[in-house]
CSV table of C-alpha atoms in Angstrom, one decimal:
chain,number,residue,atom,x,y,z
K,1,MET,CA,0.0,0.0,0.0
K,2,VAL,CA,2.8,2.4,1.0
K,3,ALA,CA,4.8,1.4,-2.1
K,4,VAL,CA,1.9,2.1,-4.3
K,5,ALA,CA,1.2,5.5,-2.7
K,6,LEU,CA,4.8,6.7,-2.5
K,7,PRO,CA,5.3,7.4,-6.3
K,8,GLY,CA,2.1,9.5,-6.2
K,9,LEU,CA,3.2,11.5,-3.2
K,10,LEU,CA,6.6,12.1,-4.8
K,11,ALA,CA,4.9,13.3,-8.0
K,12,ALA,CA,2.6,15.6,-6.0
K,13,SER,CA,5.5,17.1,-4.2
K,14,ARG,CA,7.3,17.8,-7.4
K,15,LEU,CA,4.3,19.5,-8.8
K,16,ALA,CA,3.9,21.6,-5.7
K,17,ALA,CA,7.6,22.6,-5.9
K,18,GLN,CA,7.1,23.6,-9.6
K,19,ALA,CA,4.0,25.6,-8.6
K,20,ALA,CA,5.9,27.6,-6.0
K,21,VAL,CA,7.5,30.0,-8.5
K,22,PRO,CA,9.5,32.7,-6.8
K,23,PRO,CA,7.8,36.1,-7.2
K,24,THR,CA,9.5,39.1,-8.8
K,25,SER,CA,9.6,42.7,-7.7
K,26,ASP,CA,7.8,45.5,-9.6
K,27,LEU,CA,10.7,47.8,-8.6
K,28,LEU,CA,12.7,46.2,-11.4
K,29,LEU,CA,10.3,47.7,-13.9
K,30,LEU,CA,10.5,51.3,-12.7
K,31,PRO,CA,13.1,53.9,-13.8
K,32,ALA,CA,16.0,54.3,-11.4
K,33,SER,CA,15.3,58.0,-10.6
K,34,THR,CA,12.9,60.9,-11.3
K,35,ARG,CA,15.4,62.2,-13.9
K,36,SER,CA,15.5,58.9,-15.7
K,37,VAL,CA,11.7,58.7,-15.8
K,38,GLY,CA,11.7,61.7,-18.2
K,39,LEU,CA,14.4,60.0,-20.3
K,40,ALA,CA,12.3,56.8,-20.7
K,41,GLY,CA,14.5,55.0,-18.2
K,42,SER,CA,17.9,55.9,-19.7
K,43,ALA,CA,20.4,56.3,-16.8
K,44,VAL,CA,23.4,54.0,-17.1
K,45,ALA,CA,25.6,56.7,-18.6
K,46,LEU,CA,24.4,59.5,-16.4
K,47,ASN,CA,26.7,60.5,-13.6
K,48,GLY,CA,27.1,62.7,-10.6
K,49,ASP,CA,23.8,61.9,-8.9
K,50,ALA,CA,23.2,59.6,-5.9
K,51,GLY,CA,20.4,57.8,-7.8
K,52,ALA,CA,23.1,56.1,-9.9
K,53,ILE,CA,23.4,53.6,-7.1
K,54,PHE,CA,20.2,51.9,-8.5
K,55,VAL,CA,21.4,51.4,-12.1
K,56,ASN,CA,25.2,51.9,-12.3
K,57,PRO,CA,27.3,52.3,-9.2
K,58,ALA,CA,30.2,53.7,-11.2
K,59,GLY,CA,28.0,56.8,-11.9
K,60,LEU,CA,28.7,57.9,-8.3
K,61,ALA,CA,32.4,58.6,-9.2
K,62,THR,CA,31.8,62.2,-10.3
K,63,ILE,CA,30.0,63.3,-7.1
K,64,ARG,CA,32.0,66.3,-5.8
K,65,HIS,CA,31.6,65.8,-2.1
K,66,VAL,CA,28.1,64.5,-1.0
K,67,GLY,CA,25.1,63.6,-3.1
K,68,LEU,CA,21.5,63.1,-1.7
K,69,GLU,CA,18.4,62.2,-3.6
K,70,GLY,CA,14.8,61.4,-2.8
K,71,SER,CA,11.5,60.9,-4.8
K,72,LEU,CA,7.9,60.1,-4.2
K,73,GLN,CA,5.1,58.8,-6.4
K,74,SER,CA,1.5,57.8,-5.9
K,75,PHE,CA,-0.1,55.3,-8.4
K,76,SER,CA,-3.7,55.4,-9.6
K,77,ASP,CA,-4.7,52.3,-7.5
K,78,GLY,CA,-3.4,53.9,-4.3
K,79,SER,CA,0.1,52.3,-4.2
K,80,VAL,CA,2.9,54.6,-3.2
K,81,LEU,CA,6.6,54.5,-4.1
K,82,ASN,CA,9.3,56.3,-2.2
K,83,ARG,CA,13.0,56.2,-2.8
K,84,GLY,CA,16.1,57.7,-1.2
K,85,ALA,CA,19.8,57.5,-1.9
K,86,GLY,CA,23.1,59.1,-0.6
K,87,ALA,CA,26.7,59.0,-1.5
K,88,ILE,CA,30.0,60.5,-0.3
K,89,ARG,CA,33.4,61.0,-1.9
K,90,LEU,CA,36.5,59.8,-0.1
K,91,TYR,CA,39.6,60.7,-2.1
K,92,GLN,CA,39.5,58.4,-5.1
K,93,PHE,CA,36.7,56.4,-3.7
K,94,ASP,CA,32.9,56.9,-3.5
K,95,VAL,CA,30.5,54.9,-1.3
K,96,GLY,CA,26.8,55.0,-1.5
K,97,ALA,CA,23.6,53.4,-0.4
K,98,GLY,CA,19.9,53.7,-1.2
K,99,TYR,CA,16.5,52.2,-0.8
K,100,GLN,CA,13.3,51.8,-2.8
K,101,TYR,CA,10.0,50.9,-1.2
K,102,LEU,CA,6.7,50.2,-3.0
K,103,LYS,CA,3.7,50.0,-0.7
K,104,TYR,CA,0.8,48.4,-2.5
K,105,ALA,CA,-2.8,49.4,-2.2
K,106,ALA,CA,-5.1,47.5,0.2
K,107,GLN,CA,-6.8,45.5,-2.6
K,108,ASN,CA,-3.4,44.2,-4.0
K,109,PRO,CA,-2.5,40.6,-3.0
K,110,LEU,CA,1.0,41.9,-2.2
K,111,ASN,CA,1.7,44.1,0.8
K,112,GLY,CA,5.0,45.7,-0.3
K,113,THR,CA,8.4,45.3,-2.0
K,114,LEU,CA,11.6,46.7,-0.7
K,115,ARG,CA,15.1,47.0,-2.3
K,116,TRP,CA,18.3,48.2,-0.6
K,117,SER,CA,21.4,48.8,-2.6
K,118,ALA,CA,25.0,49.6,-1.5
K,119,ALA,CA,28.1,50.0,-3.5
K,120,ALA,CA,31.7,51.3,-3.5
K,121,VAL,CA,33.5,52.9,-6.5
K,122,TYR,CA,37.1,53.5,-7.4
K,123,ARG,CA,38.0,56.2,-9.9
K,124,ARG,CA,41.3,56.6,-11.7
K,125,GLY,CA,41.5,59.3,-14.4
K,126,MET,CA,38.6,58.9,-16.7
K,127,ILE,CA,37.7,55.3,-15.6
K,128,ALA,CA,35.5,54.4,-12.7
K,129,LEU,CA,34.7,50.9,-11.6
K,130,GLY,CA,32.1,50.1,-9.0
K,131,GLY,CA,30.5,47.1,-7.4
K,132,GLY,CA,27.9,46.3,-4.7
K,133,MET,CA,24.9,44.3,-3.5
K,134,ASN,CA,21.2,44.5,-3.8
K,135,TYR,CA,18.8,43.2,-1.1
K,136,THR,CA,15.3,42.7,-2.4
K,137,SER,CA,12.1,41.5,-0.6
K,138,VAL,CA,8.5,41.0,-1.5
K,139,GLU,CA,5.8,40.6,1.2
K,140,ASP,CA,2.3,39.3,0.5
K,141,SER,CA,-0.9,40.2,2.3
K,142,ALA,CA,-0.6,37.1,4.6
K,143,GLY,CA,2.8,38.4,5.9
K,144,THR,CA,5.0,35.9,4.1
K,145,ILE,CA,8.3,37.5,3.0
K,146,ASN,CA,10.6,36.2,0.3
K,147,ARG,CA,14.1,37.7,0.3
K,148,SER,CA,17.1,37.5,-2.0
K,149,LEU,CA,20.6,39.0,-2.4
K,150,SER,CA,22.1,39.8,-5.8
K,151,GLY,CA,25.2,41.4,-7.1
K,152,ALA,CA,25.8,44.6,-9.1
K,153,ILE,CA,28.8,45.9,-11.0
K,154,GLY,CA,29.3,48.9,-13.2
K,155,LEU,CA,31.9,50.7,-15.4
K,156,GLN,CA,32.0,54.2,-16.6
K,157,ILE,CA,34.4,56.1,-18.8
K,158,ALA,CA,33.8,59.8,-18.6
K,159,VAL,CA,35.6,62.4,-20.7
K,160,PHE,CA,35.4,65.4,-18.3
K,161,ASP,CA,31.7,66.5,-18.2
K,162,LEU,CA,31.2,66.2,-22.0
K,163,MET,CA,30.6,62.6,-22.6
K,164,ALA,CA,30.4,59.2,-20.9
K,165,LEU,CA,30.1,55.5,-21.7
K,166,GLY,CA,28.4,53.4,-19.1
K,167,VAL,CA,28.0,49.6,-18.6
K,168,SER,CA,26.3,47.8,-15.7
K,169,VAL,CA,25.2,44.3,-14.8
K,170,GLN,CA,22.5,44.1,-12.1
K,171,ASP,CA,21.1,41.1,-10.2
K,172,PHE,CA,23.7,38.5,-11.1
K,173,GLY,CA,24.3,35.6,-8.8
K,174,ASP,CA,21.0,36.0,-6.9
K,175,HIS,CA,20.7,33.9,-3.7
K,176,ALA,CA,17.5,33.2,-1.7
K,177,ILE,CA,17.9,34.2,2.0
K,178,SER,CA,14.2,33.8,3.0
K,179,GLY,CA,11.3,31.7,1.8
K,180,ILE,CA,11.6,30.6,-1.8
K,181,GLY,CA,13.6,33.7,-2.7
K,182,LEU,CA,12.8,35.9,-5.7
K,183,THR,CA,13.0,35.9,-9.5
K,184,LEU,CA,15.7,38.5,-10.3
K,185,PRO,CA,16.7,38.2,-13.9
K,186,THR,CA,20.2,39.5,-14.7
K,187,THR,CA,20.0,42.7,-16.6
K,188,THR,CA,22.9,44.3,-18.6
K,189,LYS,CA,22.8,47.9,-19.7
K,190,VAL,CA,25.1,49.7,-22.1
K,191,GLY,CA,24.7,53.5,-22.6
K,192,TYR,CA,26.3,56.6,-24.0
K,193,MET,CA,25.8,60.2,-22.9
K,194,LEU,CA,26.9,63.3,-24.8
K,195,ASN,CA,26.7,67.0,-23.8
K,196,PHE,CA,26.7,69.1,-26.9
K,197,VAL,CA,27.6,72.2,-24.9
K,198,ASP,CA,29.8,72.6,-21.8
K,199,PRO,CA,27.5,71.9,-18.8
K,200,GLN,CA,29.4,74.5,-16.8
K,201,SER,CA,28.1,77.2,-19.2
K,202,SER,CA,24.6,78.7,-19.2
K,203,ALA,CA,23.1,76.4,-21.8
K,204,ARG,CA,22.2,72.7,-21.3
K,205,LEU,CA,21.9,70.3,-24.2
K,206,LEU,CA,22.4,66.5,-23.7
K,207,MET,CA,21.4,63.3,-25.4
K,208,THR,CA,21.6,59.7,-24.1
K,209,ILE,CA,21.1,56.3,-25.7
K,210,GLU,CA,20.9,53.0,-24.0
K,211,GLY,CA,20.6,49.3,-24.7
K,212,VAL,CA,18.9,47.0,-22.2
K,213,PHE,CA,19.5,43.2,-22.2
K,214,THR,CA,17.5,41.2,-19.6
K,215,ALA,CA,17.9,37.4,-19.4
K,216,GLY,CA,15.1,35.6,-21.1
K,217,GLU,CA,14.0,38.7,-23.0
K,218,SER,CA,14.9,40.3,-26.4
K,219,GLY,CA,17.1,43.4,-26.2
K,220,ARG,CA,15.5,46.8,-26.3
K,221,ALA,CA,16.7,50.4,-26.6
K,222,THR,CA,15.9,53.8,-25.0
K,223,VAL,CA,16.8,57.3,-26.2
K,224,GLY,CA,16.4,60.6,-24.4
K,225,GLY,CA,17.5,64.2,-24.5
K,226,GLU,CA,17.6,67.3,-22.3
K,227,ALA,CA,17.7,71.1,-23.1
K,228,GLY,CA,17.6,74.2,-20.9
K,229,PHE,CA,19.5,77.1,-19.4
K,230,VAL,CA,21.0,78.1,-16.1
K,231,ILE,CA,21.9,81.7,-15.1
K,232,LYS,CA,23.8,82.3,-11.9
K,233,GLY,CA,22.9,78.9,-10.6
K,234,ILE,CA,19.1,79.1,-11.3
K,235,GLY,CA,17.4,77.6,-14.3
K,236,ILE,CA,15.2,75.0,-15.9
K,237,VAL,CA,15.9,71.9,-18.0
K,238,ILE,CA,13.2,70.0,-19.9
K,239,ARG,CA,13.6,66.4,-21.1
K,240,GLY,CA,11.9,63.7,-23.2
K,241,GLY,CA,12.6,60.1,-24.1
K,242,TYR,CA,11.3,57.1,-25.9
K,243,GLY,CA,12.0,53.4,-25.2
K,244,LYS,CA,10.5,50.1,-26.0
K,245,ALA,CA,8.6,48.5,-23.1
K,246,PRO,CA,9.6,45.1,-21.7
K,247,PRO,CA,7.6,42.2,-23.0
K,248,ASN,CA,4.1,41.9,-21.6
K,249,VAL,CA,4.5,45.0,-19.4
K,250,ARG,CA,2.2,48.0,-19.9
K,251,ILE,CA,4.6,50.9,-19.5
K,252,GLY,CA,4.3,54.1,-21.5
K,253,GLU,CA,7.1,54.1,-24.2
K,254,GLY,CA,7.2,57.9,-24.4
K,255,SER,CA,8.2,60.1,-21.5
K,256,ALA,CA,8.7,63.7,-20.5
K,257,GLY,CA,10.1,65.6,-17.5
K,258,ALA,CA,11.7,68.7,-16.2
K,259,THR,CA,14.1,70.0,-13.6
K,260,LEU,CA,13.9,73.3,-11.7
K,261,ILE,CA,17.4,74.2,-10.7
K,262,LEU,CA,17.1,76.4,-7.6
K,263,SER,CA,20.8,76.8,-6.8
K,264,ARG,CA,24.1,75.1,-7.5
K,265,VAL,CA,23.1,72.6,-4.8
K,266,VAL,CA,19.4,72.0,-5.0
K,267,SER,CA,17.3,70.7,-8.0
K,268,VAL,CA,13.6,69.6,-8.1
K,269,ASP,CA,12.7,67.0,-10.6
K,270,TYR,CA,9.5,65.9,-12.3
K,271,GLY,CA,9.0,62.8,-14.5
K,272,TYR,CA,6.0,61.6,-16.5
K,273,GLN,CA,5.1,58.5,-18.5
K,274,PRO,CA,1.6,57.9,-19.9
K,275,ARG,CA,1.3,54.3,-18.5
K,276,ALA,CA,2.6,52.8,-15.3
K,277,PRO,CA,3.1,49.1,-14.4
K,278,LEU,CA,0.3,49.4,-11.7
K,279,GLY,CA,-2.1,51.2,-14.0
K,280,GLY,CA,-2.8,54.9,-14.8
K,281,GLN,CA,-0.2,57.5,-15.6
K,282,LEU,CA,3.2,57.9,-13.9
K,283,HIS,CA,3.9,61.2,-12.2
K,284,GLN,CA,7.0,61.3,-10.0
K,285,PHE,CA,8.6,64.1,-8.1
K,286,GLY,CA,12.1,64.2,-6.7
K,287,VAL,CA,14.8,66.3,-5.1
K,288,ARG,CA,18.5,66.2,-5.7
K,289,LEU,CA,21.2,67.7,-3.5
K,290,ASN,CA,24.8,67.9,-4.8
K,291,LEU,CA,27.2,69.4,-2.3
């Protein structure tokens, strides 16, 4: 009797294991910063902002002394995203950390998803190399939390403030540390940024192009641009972008945004996309401090 039942029990256990597919995090679908929202997600070649911690740690290398960044967004279903990051320069090194937290609306089967990122960067001349770790968790409405750790590495070659080439690999070598872990596909991004005018002058004119290669998906590209002016540390920059959405994800492929520069230290950002992963339009607001 036991011998007859045992194969059936083993088959049932295998089916149950197959059914327990690790969840993924919606944070992986969102742009890394409010500025990158307006550039259709392009960010791997941008530098000098603390938000680079989420997409390419090597982008921290051009922070002058201290960089701080925060953003807030409310989705149409009532979910709320908040994000914060900080970095500091120590001689030829930069260290930074940041978090992203998406609190889902009450009717969602998930309660929230959290992502912490930390990295260190070494810069020598025009070349910066950074590496770090990502901690990601997803909690469902029953209180079950699945957690995973994954790696991040980035390279950036910057020619003064005029142009930069960036490459990053996010979420490689992911390891479950709680529950059944998470599905964190490895994503490689390659991007190029060019300032058509010296950003230390009054005018601003920039373009960026980026290729995104996620495991199990076909490659896609994004392109964006910025234009504006700054007089005595005060000005405005407008931006726009276009990028193909990931497969089976409803994200607006076009985007727009703006930055109000209040001083040489403080900037206020706004980003817009016509469709967000959780429905409705994406309106995000953020603040950057570069000391």
